Coordinates of N, CA and C in Angstrom, one line a residue:
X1 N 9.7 11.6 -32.0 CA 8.4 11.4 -32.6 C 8.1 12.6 -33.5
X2 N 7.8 12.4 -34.9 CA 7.2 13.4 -35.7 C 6.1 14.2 -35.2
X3 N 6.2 15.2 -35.6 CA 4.9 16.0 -35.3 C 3.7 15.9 -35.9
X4 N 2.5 15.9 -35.3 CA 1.7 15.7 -36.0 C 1.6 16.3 -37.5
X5 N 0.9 15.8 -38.5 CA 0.3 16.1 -39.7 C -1.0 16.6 -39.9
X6 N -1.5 17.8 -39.8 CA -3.0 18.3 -39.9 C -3.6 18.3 -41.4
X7 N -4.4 18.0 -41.8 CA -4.5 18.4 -43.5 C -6.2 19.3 -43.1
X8 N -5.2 20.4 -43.6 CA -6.2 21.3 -43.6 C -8.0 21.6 -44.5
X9 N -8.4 22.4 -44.5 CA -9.6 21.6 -45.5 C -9.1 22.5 -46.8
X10 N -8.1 23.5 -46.5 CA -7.7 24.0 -48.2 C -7.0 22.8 -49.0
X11 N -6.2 22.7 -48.0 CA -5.0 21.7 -48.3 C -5.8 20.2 -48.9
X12 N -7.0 19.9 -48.5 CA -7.7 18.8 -48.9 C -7.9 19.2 -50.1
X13 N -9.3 20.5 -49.8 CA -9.9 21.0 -51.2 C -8.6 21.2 -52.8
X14 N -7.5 20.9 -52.5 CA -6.3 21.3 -53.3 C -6.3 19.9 -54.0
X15 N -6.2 19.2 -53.2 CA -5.9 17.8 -53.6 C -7.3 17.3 -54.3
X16 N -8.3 17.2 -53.6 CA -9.3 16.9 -54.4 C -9.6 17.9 -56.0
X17 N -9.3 18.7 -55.9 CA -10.1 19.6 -57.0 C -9.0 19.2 -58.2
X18 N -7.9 19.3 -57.9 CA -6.8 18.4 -58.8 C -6.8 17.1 -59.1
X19 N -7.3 16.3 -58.9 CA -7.6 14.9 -58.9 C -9.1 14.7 -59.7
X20 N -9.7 15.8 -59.2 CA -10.8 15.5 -59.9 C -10.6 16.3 -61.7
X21 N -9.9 17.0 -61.4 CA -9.2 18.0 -62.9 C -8.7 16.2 -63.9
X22 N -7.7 15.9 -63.1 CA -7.3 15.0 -64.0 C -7.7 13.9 -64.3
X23 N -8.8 13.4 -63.5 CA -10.2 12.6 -64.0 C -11.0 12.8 -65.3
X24 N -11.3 14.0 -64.8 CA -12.4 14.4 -66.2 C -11.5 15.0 -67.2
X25 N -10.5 15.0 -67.2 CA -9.3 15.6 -68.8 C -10.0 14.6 -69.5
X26 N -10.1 15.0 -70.8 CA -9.4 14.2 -72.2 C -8.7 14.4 -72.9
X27 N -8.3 13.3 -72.6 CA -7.5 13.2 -74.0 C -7.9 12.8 -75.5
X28 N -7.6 13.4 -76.3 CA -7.4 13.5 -77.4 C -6.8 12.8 -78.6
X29 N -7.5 12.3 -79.5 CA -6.2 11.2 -80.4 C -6.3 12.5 -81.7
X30 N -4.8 12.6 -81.9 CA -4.7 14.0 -82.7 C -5.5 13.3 -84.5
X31 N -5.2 12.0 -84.5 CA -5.4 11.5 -85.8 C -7.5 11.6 -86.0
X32 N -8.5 11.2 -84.7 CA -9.6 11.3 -84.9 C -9.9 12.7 -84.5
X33 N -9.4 13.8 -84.1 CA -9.8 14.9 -83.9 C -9.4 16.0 -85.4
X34 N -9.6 15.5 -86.2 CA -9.2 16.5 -87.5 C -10.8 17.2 -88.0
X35 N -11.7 17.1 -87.5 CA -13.1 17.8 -87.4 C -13.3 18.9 -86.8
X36 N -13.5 20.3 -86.7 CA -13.7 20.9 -85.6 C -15.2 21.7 -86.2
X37 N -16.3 22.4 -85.3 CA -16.9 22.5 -85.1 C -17.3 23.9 -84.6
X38 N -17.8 24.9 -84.9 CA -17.8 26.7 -84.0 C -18.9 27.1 -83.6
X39 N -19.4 26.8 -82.8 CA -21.3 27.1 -81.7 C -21.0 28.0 -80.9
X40 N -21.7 29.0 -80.8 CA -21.9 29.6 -79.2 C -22.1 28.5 -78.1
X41 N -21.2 29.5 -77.3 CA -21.2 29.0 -75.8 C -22.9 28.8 -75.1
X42 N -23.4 27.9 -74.5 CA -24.6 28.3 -74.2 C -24.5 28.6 -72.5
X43 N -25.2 29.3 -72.2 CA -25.3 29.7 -70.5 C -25.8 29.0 -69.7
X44 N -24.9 27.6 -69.8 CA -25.3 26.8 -68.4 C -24.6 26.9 -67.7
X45 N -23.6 27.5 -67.1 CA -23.2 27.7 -65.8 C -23.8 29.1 -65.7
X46 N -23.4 29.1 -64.0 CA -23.6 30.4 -63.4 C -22.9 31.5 -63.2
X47 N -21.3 31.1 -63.6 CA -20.3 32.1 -63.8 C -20.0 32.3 -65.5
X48 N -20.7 32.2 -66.6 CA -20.6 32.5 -67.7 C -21.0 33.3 -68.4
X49 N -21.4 34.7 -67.5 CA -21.1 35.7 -68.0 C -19.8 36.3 -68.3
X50 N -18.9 36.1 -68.3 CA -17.5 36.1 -68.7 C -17.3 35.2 -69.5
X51 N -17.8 34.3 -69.8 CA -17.3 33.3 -71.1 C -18.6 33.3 -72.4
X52 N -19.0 34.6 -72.8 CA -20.1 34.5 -73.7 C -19.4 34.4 -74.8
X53 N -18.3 34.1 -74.9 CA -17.9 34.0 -76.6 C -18.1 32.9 -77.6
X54 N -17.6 32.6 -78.9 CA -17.6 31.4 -79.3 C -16.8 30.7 -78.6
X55 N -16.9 29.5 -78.9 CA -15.8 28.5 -78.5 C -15.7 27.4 -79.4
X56 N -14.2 26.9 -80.0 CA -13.8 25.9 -80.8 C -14.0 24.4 -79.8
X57 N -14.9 24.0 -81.0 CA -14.7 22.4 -80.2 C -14.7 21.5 -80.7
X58 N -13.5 20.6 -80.4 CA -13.5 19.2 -81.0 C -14.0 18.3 -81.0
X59 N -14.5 17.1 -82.4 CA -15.8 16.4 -82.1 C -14.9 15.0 -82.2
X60 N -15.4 14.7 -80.9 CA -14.7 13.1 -80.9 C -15.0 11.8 -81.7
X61 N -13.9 11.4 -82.0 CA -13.7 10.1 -82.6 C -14.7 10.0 -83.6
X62 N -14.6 11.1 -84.6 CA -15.7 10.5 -86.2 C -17.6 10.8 -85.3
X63 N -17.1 11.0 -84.4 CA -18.8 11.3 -84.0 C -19.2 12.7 -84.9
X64 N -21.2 12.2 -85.5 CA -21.1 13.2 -86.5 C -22.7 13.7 -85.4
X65 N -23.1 13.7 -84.9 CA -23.6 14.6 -83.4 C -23.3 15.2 -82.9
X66 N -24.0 16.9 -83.3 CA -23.4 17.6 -82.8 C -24.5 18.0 -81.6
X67 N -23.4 18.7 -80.6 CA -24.1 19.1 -78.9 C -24.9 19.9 -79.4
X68 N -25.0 20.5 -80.4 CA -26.0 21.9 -80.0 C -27.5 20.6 -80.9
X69 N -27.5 19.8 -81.1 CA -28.5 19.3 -81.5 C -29.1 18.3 -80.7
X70 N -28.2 17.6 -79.6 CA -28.7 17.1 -79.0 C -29.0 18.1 -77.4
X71 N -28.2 18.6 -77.7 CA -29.2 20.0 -76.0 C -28.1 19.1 -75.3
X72 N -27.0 18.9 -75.4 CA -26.2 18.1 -74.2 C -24.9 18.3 -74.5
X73 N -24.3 18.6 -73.2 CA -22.7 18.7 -73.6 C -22.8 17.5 -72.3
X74 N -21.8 16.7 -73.1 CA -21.9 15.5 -72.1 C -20.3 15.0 -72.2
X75 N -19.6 16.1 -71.9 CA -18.2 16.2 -71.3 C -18.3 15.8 -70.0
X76 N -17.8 15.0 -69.2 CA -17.4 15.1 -67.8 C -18.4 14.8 -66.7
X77 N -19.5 14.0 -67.8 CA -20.9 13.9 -67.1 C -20.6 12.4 -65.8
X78 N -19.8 11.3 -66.4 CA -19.1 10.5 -65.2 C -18.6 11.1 -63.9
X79 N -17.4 11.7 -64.3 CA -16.4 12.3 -63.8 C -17.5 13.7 -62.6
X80 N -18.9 14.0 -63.0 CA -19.3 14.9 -61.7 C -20.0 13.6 -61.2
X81 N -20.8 12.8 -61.5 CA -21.6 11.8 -60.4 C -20.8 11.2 -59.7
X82 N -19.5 10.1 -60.4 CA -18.4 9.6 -59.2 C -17.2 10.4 -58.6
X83 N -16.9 11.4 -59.3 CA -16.0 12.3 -58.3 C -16.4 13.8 -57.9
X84 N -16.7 14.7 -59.0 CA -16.8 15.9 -58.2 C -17.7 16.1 -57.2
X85 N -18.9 15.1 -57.4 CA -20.2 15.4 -56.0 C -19.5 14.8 -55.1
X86 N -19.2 13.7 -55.3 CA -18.7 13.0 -53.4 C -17.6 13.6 -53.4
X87 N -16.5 14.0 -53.7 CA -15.6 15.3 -53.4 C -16.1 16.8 -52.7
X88 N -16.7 16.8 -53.3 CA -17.3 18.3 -52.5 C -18.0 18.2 -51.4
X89 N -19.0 16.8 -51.5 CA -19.8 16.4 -50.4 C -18.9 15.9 -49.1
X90 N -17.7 15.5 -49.4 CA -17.0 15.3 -48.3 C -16.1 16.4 -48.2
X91 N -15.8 17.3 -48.9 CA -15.1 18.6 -48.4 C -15.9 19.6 -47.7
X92 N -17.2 19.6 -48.0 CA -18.3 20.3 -47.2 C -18.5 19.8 -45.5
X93 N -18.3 18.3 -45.5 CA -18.2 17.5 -44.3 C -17.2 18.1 -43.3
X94 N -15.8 18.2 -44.3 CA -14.8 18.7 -43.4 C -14.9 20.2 -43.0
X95 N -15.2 21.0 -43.8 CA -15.9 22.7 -43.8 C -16.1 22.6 -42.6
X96 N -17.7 21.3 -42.0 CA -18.7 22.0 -41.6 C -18.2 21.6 -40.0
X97 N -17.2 20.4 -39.9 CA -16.3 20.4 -39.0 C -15.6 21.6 -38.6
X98 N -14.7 21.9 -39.2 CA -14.0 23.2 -38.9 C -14.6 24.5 -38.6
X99 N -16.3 24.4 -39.2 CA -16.6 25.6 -38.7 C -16.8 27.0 -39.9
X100 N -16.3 26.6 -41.2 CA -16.0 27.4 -42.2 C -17.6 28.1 -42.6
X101 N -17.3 29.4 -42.7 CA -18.4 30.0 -43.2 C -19.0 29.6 -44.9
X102 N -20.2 29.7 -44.8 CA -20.7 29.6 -46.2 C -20.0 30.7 -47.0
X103 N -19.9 31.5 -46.8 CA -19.3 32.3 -48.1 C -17.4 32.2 -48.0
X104 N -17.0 31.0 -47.4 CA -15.6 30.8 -47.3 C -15.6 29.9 -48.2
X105 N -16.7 29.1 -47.9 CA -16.5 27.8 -48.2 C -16.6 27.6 -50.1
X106 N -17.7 29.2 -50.4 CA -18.0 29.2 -52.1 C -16.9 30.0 -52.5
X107 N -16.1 31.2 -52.0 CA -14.7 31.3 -52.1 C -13.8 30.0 -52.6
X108 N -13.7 29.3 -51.7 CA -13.1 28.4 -52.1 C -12.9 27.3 -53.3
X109 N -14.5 27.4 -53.2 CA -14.7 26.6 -54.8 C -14.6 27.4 -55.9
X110 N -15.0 28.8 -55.8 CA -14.5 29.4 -56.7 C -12.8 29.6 -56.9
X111 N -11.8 29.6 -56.3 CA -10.6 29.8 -56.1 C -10.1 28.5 -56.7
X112 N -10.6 27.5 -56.4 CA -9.9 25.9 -57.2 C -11.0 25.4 -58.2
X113 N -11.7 26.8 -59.2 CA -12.0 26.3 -60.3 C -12.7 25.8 -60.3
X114 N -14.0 25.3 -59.7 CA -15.0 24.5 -59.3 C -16.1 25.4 -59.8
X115 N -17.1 24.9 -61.1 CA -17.8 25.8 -62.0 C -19.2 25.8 -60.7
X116 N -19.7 26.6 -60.3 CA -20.9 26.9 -59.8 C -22.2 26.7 -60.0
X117 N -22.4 25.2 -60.2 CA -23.9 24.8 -61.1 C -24.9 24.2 -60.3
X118 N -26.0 24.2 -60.6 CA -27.2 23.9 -59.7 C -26.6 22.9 -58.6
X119 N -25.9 21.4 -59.3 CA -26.3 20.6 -58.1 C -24.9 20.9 -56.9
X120 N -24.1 21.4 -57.6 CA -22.5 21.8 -56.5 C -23.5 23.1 -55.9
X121 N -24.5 24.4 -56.2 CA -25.0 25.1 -55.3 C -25.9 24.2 -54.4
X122 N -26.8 23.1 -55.1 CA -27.6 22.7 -54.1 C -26.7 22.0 -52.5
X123 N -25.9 21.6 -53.3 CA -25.2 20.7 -51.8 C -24.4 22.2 -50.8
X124 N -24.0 23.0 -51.4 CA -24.0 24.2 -50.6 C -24.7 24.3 -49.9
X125 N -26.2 24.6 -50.9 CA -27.5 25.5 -49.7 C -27.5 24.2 -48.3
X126 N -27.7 23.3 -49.2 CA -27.5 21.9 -47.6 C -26.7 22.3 -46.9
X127 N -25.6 22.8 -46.7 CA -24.6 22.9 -46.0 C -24.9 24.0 -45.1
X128 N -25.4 25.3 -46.0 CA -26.1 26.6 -45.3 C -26.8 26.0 -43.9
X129 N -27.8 25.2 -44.4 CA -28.4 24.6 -43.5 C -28.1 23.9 -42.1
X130 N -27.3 22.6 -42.4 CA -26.3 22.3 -41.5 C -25.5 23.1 -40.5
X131 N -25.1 24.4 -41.3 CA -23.8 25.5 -40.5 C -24.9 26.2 -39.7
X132 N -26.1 26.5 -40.1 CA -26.9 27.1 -39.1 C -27.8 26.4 -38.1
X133 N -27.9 25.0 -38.3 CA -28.0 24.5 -37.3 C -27.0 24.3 -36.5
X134 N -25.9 23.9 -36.4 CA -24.5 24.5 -35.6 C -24.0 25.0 -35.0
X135 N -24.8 26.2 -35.9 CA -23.6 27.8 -35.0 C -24.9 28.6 -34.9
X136 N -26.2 28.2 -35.2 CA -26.9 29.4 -35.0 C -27.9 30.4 -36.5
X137 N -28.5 30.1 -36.6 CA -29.4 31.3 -37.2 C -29.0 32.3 -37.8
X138 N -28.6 33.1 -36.8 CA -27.8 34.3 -37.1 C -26.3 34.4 -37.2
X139 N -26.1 33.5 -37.3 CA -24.4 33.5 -38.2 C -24.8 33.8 -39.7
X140 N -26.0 32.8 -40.0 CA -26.7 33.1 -41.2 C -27.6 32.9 -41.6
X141 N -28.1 34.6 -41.6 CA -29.2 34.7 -41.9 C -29.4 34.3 -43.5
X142 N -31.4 34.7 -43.9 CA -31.5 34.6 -45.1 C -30.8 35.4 -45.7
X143 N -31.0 36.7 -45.2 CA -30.3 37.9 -46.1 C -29.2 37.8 -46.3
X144 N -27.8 37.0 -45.7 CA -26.6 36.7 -45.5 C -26.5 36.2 -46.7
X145 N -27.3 34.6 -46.7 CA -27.1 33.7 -47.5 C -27.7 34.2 -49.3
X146 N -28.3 35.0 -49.5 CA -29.3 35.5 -50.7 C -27.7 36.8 -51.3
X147 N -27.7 37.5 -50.1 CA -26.2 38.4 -50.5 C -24.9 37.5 -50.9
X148 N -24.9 36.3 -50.2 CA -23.6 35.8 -50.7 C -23.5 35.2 -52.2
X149 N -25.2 34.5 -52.5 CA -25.5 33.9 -53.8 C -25.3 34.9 -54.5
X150 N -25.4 36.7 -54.3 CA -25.5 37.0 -55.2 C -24.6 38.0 -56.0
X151 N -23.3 37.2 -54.4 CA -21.4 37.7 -55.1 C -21.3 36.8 -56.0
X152 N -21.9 35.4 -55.8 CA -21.1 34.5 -56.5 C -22.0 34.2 -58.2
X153 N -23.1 34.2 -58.3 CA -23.7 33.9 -59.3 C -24.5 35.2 -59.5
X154 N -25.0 35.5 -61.3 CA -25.5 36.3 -61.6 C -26.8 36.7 -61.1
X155 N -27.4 37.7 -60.8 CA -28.6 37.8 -60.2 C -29.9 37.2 -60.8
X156 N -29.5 37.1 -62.4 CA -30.4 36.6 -63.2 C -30.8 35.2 -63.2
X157 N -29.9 34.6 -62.2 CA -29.3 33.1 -62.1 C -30.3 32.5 -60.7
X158 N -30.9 33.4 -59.9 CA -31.3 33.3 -58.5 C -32.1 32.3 -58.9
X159 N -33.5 32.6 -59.6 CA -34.5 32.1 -60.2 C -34.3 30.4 -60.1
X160 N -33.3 30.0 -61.5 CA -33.3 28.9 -61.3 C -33.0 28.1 -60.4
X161 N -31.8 29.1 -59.3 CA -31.7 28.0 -58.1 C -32.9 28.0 -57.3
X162 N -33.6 28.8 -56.6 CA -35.1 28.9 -56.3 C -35.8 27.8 -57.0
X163 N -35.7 27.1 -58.5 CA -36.8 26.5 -59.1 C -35.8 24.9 -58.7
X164 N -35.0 24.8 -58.8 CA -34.0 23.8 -58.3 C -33.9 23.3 -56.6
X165 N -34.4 24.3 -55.9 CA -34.4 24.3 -54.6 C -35.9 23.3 -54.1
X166 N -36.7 24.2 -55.1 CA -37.9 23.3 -55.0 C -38.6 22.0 -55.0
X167 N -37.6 21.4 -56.1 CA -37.6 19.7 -56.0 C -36.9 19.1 -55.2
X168 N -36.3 19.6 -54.2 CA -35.9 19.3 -53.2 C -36.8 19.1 -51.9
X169 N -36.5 18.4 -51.5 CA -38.0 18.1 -50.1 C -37.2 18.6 -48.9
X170 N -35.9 18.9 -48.8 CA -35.4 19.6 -47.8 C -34.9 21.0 -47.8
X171 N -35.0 21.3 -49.1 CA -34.5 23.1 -49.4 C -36.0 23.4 -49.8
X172 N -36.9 22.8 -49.5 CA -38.1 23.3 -50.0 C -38.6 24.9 -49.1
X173 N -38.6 24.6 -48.0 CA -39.0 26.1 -46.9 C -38.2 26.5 -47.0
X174 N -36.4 26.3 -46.8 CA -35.6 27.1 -47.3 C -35.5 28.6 -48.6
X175 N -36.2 27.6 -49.1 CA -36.1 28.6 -50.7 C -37.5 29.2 -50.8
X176 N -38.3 28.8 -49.9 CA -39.6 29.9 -50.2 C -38.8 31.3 -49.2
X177 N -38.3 31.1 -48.1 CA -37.5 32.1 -47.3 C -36.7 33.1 -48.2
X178 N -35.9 32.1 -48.8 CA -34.5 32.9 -49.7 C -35.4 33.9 -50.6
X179 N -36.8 33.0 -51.0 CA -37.5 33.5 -52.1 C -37.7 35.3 -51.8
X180 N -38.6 35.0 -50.6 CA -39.2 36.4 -50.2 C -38.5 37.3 -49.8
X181 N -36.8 37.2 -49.2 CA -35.5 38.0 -48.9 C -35.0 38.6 -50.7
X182 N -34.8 37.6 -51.6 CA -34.5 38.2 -52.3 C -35.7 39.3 -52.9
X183 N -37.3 39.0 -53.1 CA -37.5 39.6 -53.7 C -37.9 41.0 -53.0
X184 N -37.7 41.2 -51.7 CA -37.9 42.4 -51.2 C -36.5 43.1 -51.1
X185 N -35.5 42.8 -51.8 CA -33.8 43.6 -52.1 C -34.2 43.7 -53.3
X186 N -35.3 43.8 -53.9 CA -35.2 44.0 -55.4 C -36.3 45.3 -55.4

């Protein structure tokens, strides 16, 4: 009899974060991309303080709209509603199974490339939640969870997850908590 097969949750998170890579690719037709285009990067992620530079971008297929005028980069906007949220949401599932700490678990997304944006933090903080009702309070605390936010995203960045937190009807006490921790470490 073979031995069992475990698939670990890296071993998942691997498969999924690649799968979802080659989802949201485009491709390119070399003959409609003869247009290019040079904007500043704008600061919507939370790890793009290291990407403040320009960036060359190609305008697809004869489209003469450009993103900085519409306020939308609407790359990959499919590709997060049907795969990267229910991917994470069921890799968080398996996390919260095994036990994985919150700041393992944002490691991890950080390590397979997974950009850090409101709604992949919001389903985090959910998770925060979940893992503390599980294992306890003091596995993680506010102050734990405010210090880990603020290895992974810029401090300048807290804000909007706090205002993000808020339209939420279940991170709502949450984030008045996180609120008052952070602002007494300041």
């Amino acid at each position: 009899m073979p031995p069992s097969i475990r698939i670990t949750f890296s071993i998942f998170s691997v498969v999924l974060i690649m799968t979802t890579h080659c989802v949201s690719s485009v491709v390119l037709n070399h003959e409609q991309a003869a247009e290019t285009i040079k904007f500043p990067r704008q600061d919507r992620y939370f790890d793009a303080e290291n990407k403040a530079a320009d960036t060359m971008r190609l305008l697809r297929g004869g489209d003469i709209v450009v993103n900085e005028v519409t306020n939308k980069d609407e790359r990959g906007y499919i590709a997060d509603k049907l795969v990267t949220i229910p991917a994470v949401k069921l890799s968080l599932k398996f996390a919260l199974r095994q036990r994985d700490s919150p700041d393992k678990v944002l490691q991890e997304f950080k390590l397979f490339g997974l950009p850090l944006k409101e709604d992949i933090l919001l389903l985090w903080l959910g998770y925060v939640q979940k893992y503390r009702t599980k294992m306890g309070v003091s596995q993680a605390d506010n102050a734990y969870v405010v210090k880990t936010l603020k290895e992974f995203i810029p401090t300048s960045q807290l804000p909007v997850v706090f205002k993000a937190m808020e339209k939420k009807p279940n991170l709502r006490s949450f984030e008045k908590d996180l609120r008052k921790v952070a602002s007494a470490e300041v």
